[in-house]
Short mmCIF file of C-alpha atoms in Angstrom, two decimals:
data_model
loop_
_atom_site.label_atom_id
_atom_site.label_comp_id
_atom_site.label_asym_id
_atom_site.label_seq_id
_atom_site.Cartn_x
_atom_site.Cartn_y
_atom_site.Cartn_z
CA MET U 232 4.06 -60.14 -91.59
CA PRO U 233 4.05 -59.35 -87.97
CA ARG U 234 4.04 -63.06 -87.02
CA THR U 235 7.34 -63.60 -88.91
CA ARG U 236 9.17 -60.71 -87.29
CA LYS U 237 9.23 -62.30 -83.78
CA PRO U 238 11.30 -65.50 -84.90
CA VAL U 239 13.70 -63.41 -86.93
CA LEU U 240 14.24 -60.87 -84.23
CA ALA U 241 14.80 -63.70 -81.63
CA ALA U 242 17.35 -65.34 -83.99
CA LEU U 243 19.22 -62.07 -84.42
CA LEU U 244 19.28 -61.42 -80.82
CA ALA U 245 20.64 -64.85 -80.06
CA VAL U 246 23.41 -64.51 -82.84
CA SER U 247 24.29 -61.10 -81.33
CA ALA U 248 24.50 -62.62 -77.87
CA LEU U 249 26.75 -65.22 -79.13
CA ILE U 250 28.98 -62.78 -80.71
CA LEU U 251 29.18 -60.58 -77.77
CA THR U 252 29.99 -63.50 -75.38
CA ALA U 253 32.72 -64.70 -77.74
CA GLY U 254 34.22 -61.18 -77.90
CA CYS U 255 34.24 -60.83 -74.22
CA ALA U 256 35.86 -64.26 -73.68
CA GLY U 257 38.72 -63.49 -75.90
CA GLY U 258 38.98 -59.80 -75.64
CA ARG U 259 38.97 -56.93 -73.12
CA HIS U 260 36.75 -58.68 -70.71
CA ASP U 261 39.75 -60.83 -69.70
CA THR U 262 42.14 -57.81 -69.29
CA VAL U 263 43.34 -57.37 -65.80
CA GLU U 264 43.69 -53.64 -64.92
CA LEU U 265 46.10 -52.91 -62.09
CA ARG U 266 46.75 -49.50 -60.44
CA LEU U 267 50.43 -48.44 -59.60
CA GLY U 268 50.90 -45.51 -57.19
CA HIS U 269 53.74 -43.54 -55.76
CA VAL U 270 54.14 -40.16 -54.01
CA ASN U 271 56.67 -38.40 -56.16
CA SER U 272 56.19 -36.07 -59.07
CA VAL U 273 55.78 -36.89 -62.83
CA THR U 274 59.48 -35.70 -63.35
CA ASP U 275 60.95 -38.15 -60.74
CA PRO U 276 62.78 -41.28 -61.68
CA TRP U 277 60.14 -43.20 -59.91
CA GLN U 278 57.71 -42.18 -62.52
CA THR U 279 60.03 -43.12 -65.37
CA SER U 280 60.47 -46.59 -63.89
CA SER U 281 56.70 -47.02 -63.18
CA GLU U 282 55.96 -46.14 -66.92
CA GLU U 283 58.59 -48.62 -68.03
CA PHE U 284 57.10 -51.32 -65.89
CA ALA U 285 53.57 -50.66 -67.24
CA ARG U 286 54.98 -50.75 -70.80
CA LEU U 287 56.92 -54.03 -70.28
CA VAL U 288 53.81 -55.70 -68.67
CA HIS U 289 51.60 -54.57 -71.56
CA GLU U 290 53.98 -55.88 -74.14
CA GLY U 291 54.80 -59.14 -72.31
CA SER U 292 51.25 -60.03 -71.55
CA GLY U 293 49.85 -59.09 -75.02
CA GLY U 294 47.65 -56.43 -73.47
CA THR U 295 45.99 -58.96 -71.01
CA VAL U 296 47.40 -56.97 -68.14
CA GLU U 297 47.35 -53.17 -68.11
CA VAL U 298 49.11 -51.07 -65.49
CA GLN U 299 47.82 -47.57 -64.84
CA VAL U 300 50.41 -45.20 -63.10
CA PHE U 301 49.20 -42.67 -60.45
CA PRO U 302 52.13 -40.23 -59.33
CA SER U 303 51.97 -37.52 -56.83
CA ALA U 304 50.17 -39.40 -54.11
CA GLN U 305 46.98 -39.67 -56.16
CA LEU U 306 46.26 -43.03 -54.39
CA GLY U 307 47.19 -41.66 -51.12
CA GLY U 308 50.46 -41.17 -49.06
CA ASP U 309 52.93 -43.98 -48.59
CA ARG U 310 51.10 -45.37 -45.52
CA ASP U 311 47.78 -45.28 -47.32
CA MET U 312 49.02 -47.24 -50.23
CA VAL U 313 50.66 -49.86 -48.02
CA GLU U 314 47.49 -50.30 -46.15
CA GLY U 315 45.65 -50.37 -49.53
CA MET U 316 47.77 -53.16 -50.67
CA GLN U 317 46.94 -55.15 -47.60
CA ILE U 318 43.21 -54.86 -48.14
CA GLY U 319 43.29 -55.08 -52.01
CA SER U 320 42.29 -51.42 -52.75
CA VAL U 321 45.88 -50.59 -54.17
CA ASP U 322 47.39 -53.10 -56.58
CA LEU U 323 50.93 -51.86 -56.82
CA ALA U 324 53.13 -49.22 -55.31
CA LEU U 325 56.65 -47.85 -55.08
CA VAL U 326 57.15 -47.54 -51.41
CA ALA U 327 60.10 -47.62 -49.02
CA GLY U 328 60.60 -47.21 -45.16
CA VAL U 329 56.81 -46.94 -44.39
CA LEU U 330 56.70 -50.66 -44.89
CA SER U 331 57.88 -50.87 -41.25
CA SER U 332 54.27 -49.99 -40.36
CA VAL U 333 53.23 -53.46 -41.64
CA GLU U 334 56.49 -55.44 -40.97
CA PRO U 335 58.31 -53.66 -38.11
CA ALA U 336 61.71 -55.46 -38.79
CA MET U 337 61.79 -53.39 -42.09
CA THR U 338 62.85 -50.45 -40.02
CA MET U 339 66.30 -52.05 -39.83
CA LEU U 340 67.00 -50.85 -43.29
CA GLU U 341 66.29 -47.28 -42.31
CA ILE U 342 68.83 -46.92 -39.41
CA PRO U 343 71.18 -44.17 -40.39
CA TYR U 344 74.70 -45.41 -41.13
CA MET U 345 73.49 -49.05 -41.34
CA PHE U 346 75.27 -49.42 -44.60
CA PRO U 347 78.39 -47.67 -45.93
CA SER U 348 77.37 -47.82 -49.61
CA GLN U 349 74.72 -48.68 -52.06
CA ALA U 350 76.50 -51.76 -52.98
CA ALA U 351 76.65 -52.90 -49.40
CA LEU U 352 72.84 -52.31 -49.12
CA ASN U 353 72.19 -54.45 -52.29
CA GLU U 354 74.42 -57.17 -50.99
CA ALA U 355 72.31 -57.27 -47.85
CA LEU U 356 68.93 -57.03 -49.74
CA ASP U 357 69.84 -59.99 -52.00
CA GLY U 358 71.10 -62.04 -49.11
CA PRO U 359 69.43 -63.97 -46.42
CA GLY U 360 68.49 -60.86 -44.41
CA GLY U 361 66.71 -59.30 -47.34
CA GLN U 362 65.06 -62.59 -48.12
CA GLN U 363 63.73 -62.88 -44.57
CA LEU U 364 62.27 -59.40 -44.83
CA SER U 365 60.49 -60.22 -48.12
CA ALA U 366 59.09 -63.35 -46.67
CA ALA U 367 57.75 -61.61 -43.61
CA LEU U 368 56.06 -58.89 -45.85
CA LEU U 369 54.34 -61.65 -47.93
CA GLU U 370 52.87 -62.99 -44.87
CA LYS U 371 51.19 -59.58 -44.35
CA GLY U 372 49.82 -59.55 -47.93
CA ILE U 373 52.54 -57.55 -49.66
CA ARG U 374 54.66 -59.20 -52.32
CA ASN U 375 58.18 -57.69 -53.07
CA LEU U 376 58.62 -57.63 -56.81
CA ALA U 377 61.88 -55.85 -56.92
CA TRP U 378 64.28 -53.79 -54.75
CA LEU U 379 65.20 -50.60 -56.59
CA ASP U 380 68.11 -48.13 -55.67
CA ARG U 381 67.54 -44.66 -54.61
CA GLY U 382 70.39 -42.21 -53.95
CA PRO U 383 71.63 -41.69 -50.34
CA ARG U 384 69.52 -39.43 -48.14
CA GLU U 385 71.09 -35.93 -47.45
CA LEU U 386 70.03 -33.36 -44.86
CA THR U 387 68.87 -29.95 -46.16
CA ALA U 388 68.36 -26.75 -44.17
CA ASN U 389 68.59 -22.91 -44.40
CA ARG U 390 71.87 -22.89 -42.41
CA PRO U 391 74.97 -25.06 -42.73
CA ILE U 392 75.28 -28.00 -40.31
CA THR U 393 78.57 -29.95 -40.08
CA ASP U 394 78.06 -32.04 -37.03
CA PRO U 395 75.37 -33.22 -34.68
CA ALA U 396 75.88 -30.53 -32.13
CA GLU U 397 75.02 -27.81 -34.82
CA LEU U 398 71.50 -29.49 -35.20
CA ASP U 399 70.66 -27.92 -31.85
CA GLY U 400 66.99 -28.94 -31.77
CA ALA U 401 66.23 -28.09 -35.44
CA LYS U 402 62.83 -29.44 -36.58
CA ILE U 403 63.71 -31.89 -39.24
CA ARG U 404 61.05 -33.61 -41.26
CA VAL U 405 61.38 -37.33 -41.20
CA PRO U 406 59.30 -40.14 -42.69
CA GLU U 407 56.85 -41.91 -40.43
CA ILE U 408 59.38 -44.55 -39.47
CA PRO U 409 60.56 -45.22 -35.85
CA ALA U 410 64.18 -45.62 -36.71
CA SER U 411 64.38 -42.28 -38.46
CA ILE U 412 62.65 -40.62 -35.54
CA ASP U 413 64.92 -42.25 -33.01
CA ALA U 414 68.08 -41.54 -34.89
CA TRP U 415 67.46 -37.82 -35.65
CA ARG U 416 66.62 -37.45 -32.00
CA ALA U 417 69.80 -39.15 -31.07
CA MET U 418 71.70 -36.77 -33.40
CA GLY U 419 70.24 -33.83 -31.59
CA ALA U 420 67.38 -32.72 -33.95
CA ASN U 421 63.67 -32.40 -33.17
CA PRO U 422 62.37 -35.00 -35.67
CA THR U 423 59.04 -34.21 -37.06
CA PRO U 424 57.22 -37.03 -38.97
CA MET U 425 54.87 -35.95 -41.78
CA ALA U 426 53.68 -37.08 -45.13
CA PHE U 427 56.05 -36.01 -48.00
CA SER U 428 53.18 -34.23 -49.70
CA GLU U 429 53.02 -31.71 -46.81
CA VAL U 430 56.82 -30.97 -46.75
CA TYR U 431 57.24 -28.11 -49.25
CA SER U 432 54.50 -26.07 -47.63
CA ALA U 433 55.82 -26.91 -44.10
CA LEU U 434 59.17 -25.67 -45.08
CA GLN U 435 57.71 -22.62 -46.67
CA GLN U 436 55.74 -21.67 -43.75
CA GLY U 437 58.60 -22.43 -41.28
CA VAL U 438 56.85 -25.22 -39.61
CA ILE U 439 59.99 -27.27 -39.94
CA ASP U 440 63.54 -26.23 -40.43
CA GLY U 441 64.82 -28.97 -42.78
CA GLN U 442 64.33 -32.40 -44.33
CA GLU U 443 66.31 -35.29 -45.59
CA ASN U 444 65.97 -37.07 -48.96
CA PRO U 445 68.14 -38.10 -52.01
CA TYR U 446 69.02 -35.40 -54.41
CA ALA U 447 66.50 -36.62 -57.03
CA ILE U 448 63.57 -36.05 -54.67
CA THR U 449 64.85 -32.74 -53.39
CA GLU U 450 65.22 -31.59 -57.00
CA SER U 451 61.99 -32.94 -58.46
CA ALA U 452 60.00 -31.43 -55.63
CA ASN U 453 61.59 -28.13 -56.05
CA LEU U 454 62.64 -28.01 -52.46
CA ASN U 455 65.58 -25.90 -53.58
CA ASP U 456 63.02 -22.94 -53.51
CA VAL U 457 62.72 -23.25 -49.77
CA GLN U 458 66.00 -24.70 -48.71
CA ARG U 459 69.53 -23.22 -49.21
CA TYR U 460 71.96 -25.85 -48.10
CA VAL U 461 72.58 -29.53 -48.66
CA MET U 462 74.48 -31.36 -45.96
CA GLU U 463 76.35 -34.28 -47.49
CA THR U 464 75.46 -36.75 -44.76
CA ASP U 465 74.96 -39.81 -46.84
CA HIS U 466 73.21 -41.12 -43.72
CA VAL U 467 70.83 -43.64 -45.38
CA TYR U 468 71.62 -45.65 -48.58
CA GLY U 469 68.01 -46.42 -49.38
CA TYR U 470 65.83 -48.64 -51.50
CA VAL U 471 62.35 -48.27 -52.84
CA MET U 472 60.30 -51.39 -53.24
CA LEU U 473 58.15 -52.33 -56.26
CA ALA U 474 55.49 -53.94 -54.16
CA MET U 475 52.28 -55.77 -55.21
CA SER U 476 49.09 -56.73 -53.22
CA GLU U 477 48.94 -60.34 -52.82
CA ASP U 478 45.21 -60.01 -53.78
CA ALA U 479 46.23 -58.52 -57.09
CA TRP U 480 48.73 -61.28 -57.65
CA GLU U 481 46.13 -63.92 -57.06
CA ARG U 482 44.14 -62.40 -59.95
CA LEU U 483 46.89 -63.24 -62.46
CA SER U 484 47.34 -66.34 -64.39
CA PRO U 485 50.65 -68.16 -64.02
CA GLN U 486 51.88 -66.73 -67.37
CA GLN U 487 50.87 -63.22 -66.45
CA ARG U 488 52.70 -63.51 -63.01
CA GLN U 489 55.84 -64.57 -64.89
CA VAL U 490 55.39 -61.48 -67.20
CA VAL U 491 55.05 -59.23 -64.08
CA THR U 492 58.11 -60.79 -62.38
CA GLU U 493 60.25 -60.41 -65.37
CA ALA U 494 59.23 -56.84 -65.99
CA ALA U 495 59.97 -55.90 -62.41
CA GLN U 496 63.48 -57.37 -62.60
CA ALA U 497 64.15 -55.62 -65.92
CA VAL U 498 63.04 -52.42 -64.33
CA ARG U 499 65.34 -52.91 -61.45
CA ARG U 500 68.33 -53.21 -63.84
CA THR U 501 67.47 -50.13 -65.75
CA HIS U 502 66.36 -47.99 -62.68
CA ASN U 503 69.64 -48.86 -60.79
CA ALA U 504 71.80 -48.05 -63.73
CA ARG U 505 69.88 -44.70 -64.05
CA THR U 506 70.15 -43.92 -60.35
CA ALA U 507 73.89 -44.36 -60.41
CA VAL U 508 74.37 -42.02 -63.30
CA ASP U 509 71.74 -39.49 -62.24
CA GLU U 510 73.05 -38.75 -58.86
CA GLU U 511 75.85 -36.31 -60.08
CA ARG U 512 73.35 -34.84 -62.60
CA TYR U 513 70.89 -33.94 -59.81
CA LYS U 514 73.66 -32.66 -57.58
CA ALA U 515 74.65 -30.35 -60.40
CA THR U 516 71.22 -29.19 -61.05
CA LEU U 517 70.58 -28.28 -57.37
CA ALA U 518 73.90 -26.27 -57.36
CA GLN U 519 72.75 -24.44 -60.51
CA LYS U 520 69.57 -23.59 -58.69
CA GLY U 521 71.45 -21.94 -55.92
CA MET U 522 71.91 -24.68 -53.35
CA THR U 523 75.25 -24.85 -51.48
CA PHE U 524 76.78 -28.15 -50.65
CA VAL U 525 78.34 -28.70 -47.18
CA GLU U 526 80.79 -31.38 -46.04
CA VAL U 527 80.10 -32.73 -42.71
CA ASP U 528 81.79 -34.89 -40.02
CA ARG U 529 80.08 -38.18 -41.00
CA GLU U 530 81.89 -39.97 -38.34
CA ALA U 531 80.47 -37.75 -35.63
CA PHE U 532 76.96 -38.48 -37.02
CA ARG U 533 77.58 -42.18 -37.31
CA GLN U 534 78.81 -42.32 -33.60
CA ALA U 535 75.69 -40.39 -32.40
CA VAL U 536 73.31 -43.08 -33.71
CA GLN U 537 75.16 -46.11 -32.43
CA PRO U 538 72.78 -46.48 -29.46
CA VAL U 539 70.00 -46.61 -31.98
CA HIS U 540 71.73 -49.56 -33.77
CA GLN U 541 72.09 -51.33 -30.45
CA HIS U 542 68.45 -50.84 -29.58
CA TYR U 543 67.03 -52.21 -32.82
CA ALA U 544 69.44 -55.11 -32.81
CA ARG U 545 67.91 -56.05 -29.42
CA GLU U 546 64.40 -55.40 -30.53
CA PHE U 547 64.47 -57.42 -33.86
CA GLY U 548 67.24 -59.76 -33.05
CA GLN U 549 71.04 -59.66 -33.20
CA GLU U 550 70.83 -62.38 -35.83
CA LEU U 551 69.02 -60.35 -38.36
CA TYR U 552 71.09 -57.25 -37.64
CA ASP U 553 74.14 -59.24 -38.38
CA MET U 554 72.73 -60.89 -41.54
CA LEU U 555 72.21 -57.33 -42.83
CA GLY U 556 75.37 -55.96 -41.50
CA THR U 557 78.03 -58.71 -41.54
CA PRO U 558 78.63 -58.87 -45.31
CA HIS U 559 79.94 -55.38 -45.41
CA ALA U 560 81.38 -55.00 -41.92
CA SER U 561 84.61 -53.14 -41.83
#
């Protein structure tokens, strides 16, 4: 009896190995798992759009591509995630102006009063200027899947400010973007770059006097707890990019790439539609939470940053500046 057990056992092990191999070849072993990060909270529209993207990719790929979403800077701050996409440690991210740390010309999109409206920005992004910026990013290992809208950036503080002279050296948190730093200095503030995850505590402790962000971010981060006034500056009509590491892109089959591309464009449509509707809702919510809205002299702010426009047009080329600005020139 002991002699017959060994052949039987060997046969059973061989069959089990075949079954396991077949299962892995057609099942979970082939699943590509991707991580998508962003710095905003779980209540922010970025989270809604991230979850929608993950769902569409799952459905479109038949489960062969799974996207896990990591909000609230779980994968690091904006700069960390951008650098992570370059080296392949982060697969996907929703990021914006900090992309200028990889491709300096991206800072052109962050110059205050570069665009008079969201429609003008989108026209520029979809045109040759935006295409040139996307191509430059791809050379650095980051693929632009979709430009997404975000509401215009508005200044907040604990005192009303109606023109640049009233900034009077106020410490304003700005993103770690050269154009933002230069512009707020030109407007009369003391710009203070810091990661967004540090902003609430910095305002609470009086390290900074104010910050500037779209209504959605100000509300979802509960900055109304530590800021009393919203200045309706509309100084930057902004974007957020659904970006992907080229290393992660290369791991996908042609069919999976098509699914990811189509999902990103679908999210762009729904995200932008929501953003347009949500702006007034977020403004109303901030008012209900006690924030006061202040009309400002936008033309005075716009004039204050004209030297910054001229500086960056020289640095990155008048041609690119004109490609971005000419379609909506007034």
